[in-house]
Amino acid sequence: MLAGKRILIIIGGGIAAYKVLDVIRRLKERGAEVRAILTRSAKEFVTPMTVGALSGEKVFSELFDPTEEQDIGHIVLSRDTDLILVAPATANLMARMANGIADELATASLLAAAAPIIICPAMNQRMWAHPATQRNAARLAADGIRFIGPAEGRMAERGEAGVGRLSEPMEIVAGVEAFFAEAEQPKALAGRHVLVTSGPTIEPIDPVRFITNRSSGKQGHAVAAAAARAGARVTLVSGPVSIPDPPGVSVVRVETAREMFEAVFAALPADIAVMAAAVSDWRPSEVAGEKIKKVAGGPPPLSFIENPDILATLGHTAQRPAIVVGFAAETTNVEANAARKLAAKGADYIVANDVSPQGGVFGGDRNSVRILSASGVEVWPTLAKDEVADRLIGMIAERLG
Ligand code: C5P
């Protein structure tokens, strides 16, 4: 599996650096070509000589060393590789990565990297648990960087234990193998364009007030991420949400239903459309130019007009994607209402979920859905929103053939 794979290992300056020597040895045993960059502080823990002897390659460390840059520049170093493995990823190295700091060869190469990156964090458990490190880890994950570990156990410091240990060398090797196994799976949606809407829309009343709904965007964003994992080019048109952009997806941010409508039609053609946004069905018929004043006569009357139905328009347009999926967020008669929507909206599938407050679907991480199509109703068990997304994308990919 690893035969001929070009792996660039970036070794950070932590006490666990010695374990990476074993990782290099085992990757080499499995046929990988391993090159290594040491951070400046890594040289305090392992020597370039040892790393070079194990990898069988010249070891790099200095950014502007004339001989190294002539030999092979840092840009080439990070491009001519199938995977970059950062181990141990210290708290400091993670912080630099999360902020795009390129202050030495290791970090410059990470910033210039075109290849996928896996990091193996290793640090004292208090450093790992610190909000700053957790923030950096979340940022790196949102940037599409994968993690192996950290593991739980004893620390280098006497008497200390917790989460923060470098994963064992064999676990790291298994993680690398799993990465290549997944990367080599044929991608079900390669070459397809998938258009997803997500989140709520907000509809202004005056310059400071608006109406909206409780959609978090979690399910729609999960669908976009799943489509990207399946190899599709993904356009995500999202209303205002407070969750990060999914990795590998191009995001168009909108506020109102009409902006969402424009963005959806501007993104066509698409092979698949999944309309998971909770679009406001109505908007105030007039938007006041100035903030509406509180006056003695009582609250102002509000009247509404209907928003364009993005899904129904898409479902009946000449540019209709081959597969159109709608969502039905209902609090009563979930299935009957969803069945009506299937026909009315010209959709191939309606994903029906019960959003009554006791279900905790809005804003929650799990979803219980039923899938309605011409061939009937499928009831899915309660699943994480990510799993609902993966299943949905799998079902669509199968239908597309
Ligand atoms: O009619 P209802 O709002 O319940 O339909 C929900 C489905 O229709 C969702 O897929 C939603 O994204 C879509 N929709 C839309 N444009 C609207 C209203 C709903 O695309 N104006």
XYZ file of C-alpha atoms and ligand atoms in Angstrom:
422
model
C 0.000 0.000 0.000
C 2.802 2.458 0.810
C 5.124 1.268 -1.946
C 6.460 4.248 -3.874
C 4.493 6.769 -1.809
C 6.450 9.981 -1.247
C 6.058 11.098 2.339
C 7.563 14.282 3.740
C 7.943 14.097 7.511
C 8.204 17.360 9.376
C 9.682 16.731 12.789
C 8.811 19.238 15.503
C 10.829 20.011 18.588
C 9.303 17.858 21.282
C 10.480 15.100 23.572
C 8.469 12.606 21.460
C 10.631 13.312 18.380
C 12.631 10.137 19.063
C 9.504 8.034 18.417
C 9.332 9.454 14.906
C 12.548 7.639 14.078
C 10.596 4.419 14.445
C 7.804 5.814 12.262
C 10.358 6.570 9.527
C 11.811 3.079 9.791
C 8.403 1.422 9.512
C 7.272 3.602 6.612
C 10.497 2.709 4.791
C 9.950 -1.004 5.496
C 6.600 -0.661 3.755
C 8.197 0.793 0.657
C 7.555 4.516 1.188
C 10.095 7.138 0.097
C 10.609 9.300 3.144
C 12.177 12.730 3.272
C 12.450 14.758 6.444
C 12.575 18.362 7.521
C 13.571 19.162 11.079
C 12.427 22.327 12.772
C 15.262 24.225 14.421
C 14.186 23.023 17.835
C 13.760 19.427 16.650
C 17.543 19.316 16.348
C 17.674 19.564 20.144
C 15.944 16.173 20.313
C 17.101 14.164 17.277
C 20.079 14.724 15.008
C 19.876 15.238 11.250
C 22.453 12.447 11.033
C 20.176 9.864 12.652
C 17.140 10.936 10.653
C 19.173 10.880 7.433
C 20.551 7.430 8.194
C 17.036 6.042 8.669
C 15.388 7.818 5.752
C 18.323 7.296 3.413
C 17.834 10.864 2.181
C 19.378 14.232 2.831
C 17.664 15.940 5.756
C 16.620 19.571 5.459
C 16.307 22.240 8.080
C 17.474 25.698 7.056
C 15.286 27.964 4.936
C 17.939 30.065 3.286
C 20.855 27.665 3.299
C 22.335 28.213 -0.182
C 23.394 24.590 -0.613
C 20.039 23.196 0.464
C 18.048 25.643 -1.650
C 20.162 24.742 -4.661
C 19.764 21.086 -3.989
C 16.024 21.322 -3.690
C 14.033 24.450 -2.793
C 11.431 24.484 -0.022
C 8.639 24.880 -2.542
C 9.718 21.776 -4.452
C 10.180 19.909 -1.208
C 6.555 20.429 -0.247
C 5.155 19.907 -3.759
C 6.890 16.703 -4.809
C 5.179 14.663 -2.168
C 2.015 12.609 -1.731
C 1.583 13.327 1.957
C 3.069 15.584 4.607
C 3.212 14.093 8.083
C 3.924 16.460 10.965
C 5.162 14.567 14.030
C 5.459 15.464 16.778
C 3.232 18.504 16.155
C 4.053 20.624 19.192
C 1.681 23.292 20.511
C 4.013 25.919 19.099
C 4.194 24.303 15.658
C 0.392 23.951 15.566
C 0.016 27.621 16.500
C 2.361 28.635 13.703
C 0.547 26.424 11.211
C -2.880 27.717 12.242
C -1.710 31.277 11.648
C 0.197 30.750 8.425
C 3.542 31.706 9.935
C 6.493 30.751 7.739
C 9.490 31.512 9.928
C 11.700 28.560 9.041
C 11.973 25.842 6.417
C 9.465 23.525 8.139
C 6.696 26.119 8.425
C 7.420 27.676 5.011
C 7.062 24.230 3.453
C 3.758 23.683 5.264
C 2.460 26.999 3.977
C 3.545 26.169 0.428
C 2.153 22.634 0.609
C -0.091 21.315 -2.114
C -0.180 17.798 -0.659
C -2.560 16.687 2.083
C -1.267 17.134 5.637
C -1.655 14.866 8.663
C -0.493 16.097 12.041
C 0.293 14.040 15.136
C 0.047 16.391 18.109
C 2.250 15.788 21.132
C 2.502 18.033 24.144
C 1.846 18.247 27.851
C -1.837 17.610 28.610
C -2.356 21.130 29.942
C -0.941 22.631 26.771
C -3.261 20.433 24.690
C -6.311 21.365 26.783
C -5.519 25.091 26.667
C -8.201 27.078 24.800
C -5.534 28.542 22.502
C -4.386 25.079 21.369
C -7.977 23.884 21.020
C -8.717 26.948 18.899
C -5.678 26.211 16.731
C -6.682 22.546 16.395
C -10.191 23.532 15.287
C -8.738 26.007 12.792
C -6.396 23.379 11.360
C -9.232 20.845 11.089
C -11.356 23.437 9.296
C -8.439 23.974 6.889
C -8.728 20.279 5.987
C -5.771 19.049 8.015
C -6.181 15.558 9.422
C -5.179 14.420 12.899
C -3.728 11.240 14.313
C -4.006 11.472 18.093
C -3.040 12.816 20.518
C -3.288 9.735 22.698
C -3.962 9.517 26.390
C -1.403 8.368 28.920
C 1.646 9.328 30.948
C 3.554 12.477 30.108
C 7.311 12.963 29.973
C 6.990 15.091 33.093
C 7.021 12.915 36.154
C 3.626 12.230 37.681
C 1.658 13.885 34.879
C -0.870 12.108 32.683
C -3.711 12.967 30.325
C -4.436 13.581 26.648
C -1.437 14.883 24.743
C 0.894 11.955 24.093
C 2.148 11.270 20.601
C 0.281 8.281 19.161
C 2.330 5.087 19.076
C 4.439 4.672 15.907
C 2.333 1.746 14.678
C -0.863 3.787 15.112
C 0.679 6.584 13.096
C 1.687 4.134 10.363
C -1.838 2.654 10.381
C -3.293 6.180 10.103
C -1.055 6.890 7.110
C -2.101 3.622 5.465
C -5.765 4.401 6.116
C -5.269 7.813 4.539
C -3.867 6.317 1.326
C -6.544 3.593 1.288
C -9.261 6.242 1.432
C -7.523 8.503 -1.089
C -7.362 5.634 -3.578
C -11.004 4.626 -3.273
C -12.728 5.474 -6.524
C -14.603 8.721 -5.886
C -18.321 8.317 -6.477
C -18.901 11.935 -7.504
C -15.635 12.722 -9.304
C -16.263 15.209 -12.102
C -19.705 16.190 -10.783
C -20.834 19.624 -9.670
C -22.954 19.596 -6.540
C -24.891 22.679 -5.456
C -25.983 22.869 -1.815
C -27.945 25.509 0.081
C -27.640 25.697 3.844
C -28.486 27.796 6.881
C -31.311 30.242 7.396
C -32.072 33.353 5.412
C -32.614 36.665 7.142
C -35.203 39.109 5.889
C -34.818 42.750 6.920
C -37.594 44.781 8.509
C -35.531 47.960 8.789
C -31.768 48.621 8.824
C -31.354 47.010 12.262
C -34.109 44.400 12.528
C -34.838 41.202 10.648
C -36.791 37.956 10.851
C -35.073 34.619 10.575
C -35.306 31.033 11.870
C -33.374 28.583 14.024
C -31.463 26.768 11.265
C -27.809 26.216 12.271
C -26.633 25.098 8.830
C -25.129 21.951 10.337
C -27.010 19.495 8.101
C -26.498 21.466 4.884
C -22.807 22.049 5.593
C -22.419 18.337 6.358
C -23.955 17.490 2.958
C -21.520 19.863 1.222
C -18.574 18.297 3.078
C -19.776 14.772 2.218
C -20.102 15.675 -1.467
C -16.556 17.091 -1.440
C -15.275 13.911 0.190
C -16.989 11.961 -2.578
C -14.868 13.869 -5.090
C -17.406 16.427 -6.323
C -16.805 20.090 -7.018
C -19.123 21.707 -4.508
C -20.758 25.129 -4.402
C -22.325 25.887 -1.047
C -24.727 28.835 -0.941
C -25.134 29.638 2.723
C -27.181 32.030 4.775
C -25.597 33.500 7.930
C -24.295 30.686 10.161
C -21.755 30.481 12.961
C -20.125 27.208 11.907
C -16.910 26.977 9.849
C -16.856 26.514 6.076
C -16.523 22.838 5.153
C -13.088 21.949 3.736
C -12.704 21.777 -0.027
C -15.954 23.591 -0.806
C -16.479 26.963 -2.465
C -18.828 29.036 -0.333
C -21.123 31.848 -1.496
C -22.471 33.849 1.443
C -25.927 35.395 1.196
C -28.477 36.872 3.574
C -31.927 37.058 2.004
C -33.966 34.487 0.078
C -33.707 36.593 -3.026
C -29.914 36.703 -2.764
C -29.908 32.945 -2.270
C -32.095 32.531 -5.349
C -29.682 34.623 -7.448
C -26.631 32.756 -6.153
C -28.198 29.347 -6.835
C -29.096 30.158 -10.413
C -25.707 31.816 -10.994
C -24.022 28.563 -9.924
C -25.770 26.411 -12.549
C -25.248 24.105 -14.329
C -25.006 21.448 -11.633
C -25.483 17.682 -11.672
C -26.990 17.546 -8.214
C -28.778 20.122 -6.078
C -29.430 19.595 -2.385
C -31.536 22.417 -0.997
C -31.061 22.141 2.744
C -31.442 25.834 3.582
C -34.307 26.943 5.776
C -35.413 29.697 3.443
C -37.835 32.201 4.938
C -41.095 31.626 3.127
C -42.034 35.276 3.520
C -40.342 38.621 3.885
C -41.680 41.924 5.185
C -43.463 43.540 2.255
C -41.734 46.815 2.958
C -38.276 47.403 4.347
C -38.135 50.717 6.212
C -35.222 52.903 5.142
C -34.692 54.135 8.715
C -34.979 52.352 12.031
C -38.680 52.161 12.935
C -39.286 54.270 16.061
C -41.050 53.102 19.165
C -44.112 55.343 19.278
C -47.069 55.797 21.604
C -49.518 54.329 19.098
C -48.182 50.803 19.712
C -46.132 48.421 17.553
C -46.123 48.968 13.801
C -48.162 46.532 11.711
C -46.013 44.117 9.745
C -47.205 42.610 6.515
C -45.454 39.954 4.500
C -45.096 38.878 0.916
C -43.948 35.516 -0.351
C -40.332 34.821 -1.227
C -39.444 33.039 -4.462
C -39.341 29.272 -3.933
C -35.800 28.360 -4.945
C -36.319 24.604 -4.852
C -39.615 24.647 -6.776
C -38.154 26.952 -9.425
C -35.059 24.778 -9.769
C -37.164 21.620 -9.898
C -39.066 22.874 -12.929
C -36.416 24.851 -14.821
C -34.849 23.835 -18.135
C -31.482 23.835 -16.364
C -32.758 21.400 -13.745
C -29.906 19.331 -12.254
C -30.244 15.579 -12.858
C -30.977 15.033 -9.168
C -32.838 17.560 -7.042
C -33.218 17.034 -3.307
C -35.328 19.132 -0.957
C -35.733 19.132 2.783
C -38.980 19.345 4.674
C -38.704 20.697 8.174
C -42.066 20.003 9.756
C -43.483 19.986 13.235
C -46.697 18.117 12.372
C -47.784 15.489 9.811
C -44.173 15.193 8.718
C -44.655 12.490 6.125
C -47.872 13.747 4.519
C -46.472 17.254 4.160
C -43.226 15.942 2.729
C -45.092 13.786 0.182
C -46.993 16.836 -1.005
C -43.711 18.731 -1.370
C -42.152 16.014 -3.510
C -44.605 16.690 -6.306
C -45.093 20.415 -5.766
C -41.361 21.152 -5.844
C -40.396 18.821 -8.674
C -37.846 17.083 -6.451
C -36.490 13.527 -6.753
C -36.123 13.203 -3.002
C -37.470 14.999 0.023
C -35.591 14.548 3.262
C -38.232 14.957 5.941
C -37.316 15.766 9.502
C -39.364 16.526 12.527
C -38.149 19.847 13.896
C -40.549 20.095 16.800
C -38.584 21.549 19.757
C -38.573 18.280 21.735
C -36.551 16.575 18.945
C -33.552 18.931 19.273
C -32.863 18.791 15.521
C -32.384 22.533 15.043
C -28.862 23.321 16.180
C -28.281 19.725 17.342
C -25.739 17.252 15.971
C -28.145 14.405 15.242
C -31.052 14.025 12.897
C -33.890 11.539 12.384
C -34.983 11.630 8.784
C -37.317 9.905 6.377
C -36.493 9.868 2.679
C -39.440 10.262 0.321
C -39.134 9.528 -3.377
C -41.259 8.152 -6.201
C -40.459 4.683 -4.878
C -41.854 5.326 -1.393
C -40.607 6.159 2.069
C -37.385 5.054 3.749
C -37.075 5.594 7.492
C -33.498 6.092 8.647
C -32.378 5.600 12.231
C -31.317 8.632 14.259
C -27.800 9.422 13.037
C -25.163 12.113 13.374
C -25.773 14.823 10.783
C -22.447 13.834 9.143
C -23.706 10.274 8.738
C -27.038 11.447 7.323
C -24.996 13.488 4.831
C -22.763 10.559 3.832
C -25.730 8.259 3.347
C -27.593 10.849 1.334
C -24.613 11.456 -0.935
C -24.156 7.676 -1.290
C -27.801 7.257 -2.269
C -27.617 10.081 -4.825
C -24.345 8.776 -6.299
C -25.898 5.348 -6.745
C -28.927 6.829 -8.486
C -26.685 8.836 -10.834
C -24.790 5.649 -11.620
O -41.992 24.753 1.537
P -40.915 24.531 2.519
O -40.192 25.768 2.945
O -41.283 23.687 3.694
O -39.903 23.626 1.699
C -38.679 23.257 2.201
C -37.728 22.974 1.067
O -37.835 23.964 0.054
C -36.292 23.027 1.512
O -35.542 22.142 0.690
C -35.917 24.475 1.247
O -34.516 24.623 1.063
C -36.691 24.774 -0.008
N -37.149 26.155 -0.138
C -36.600 26.963 -1.107
N -37.062 28.249 -1.270
C -38.046 28.723 -0.498
C -38.619 27.908 0.498
C -38.130 26.631 0.656
O -35.694 26.530 -1.794
N -38.451 29.957 -0.667
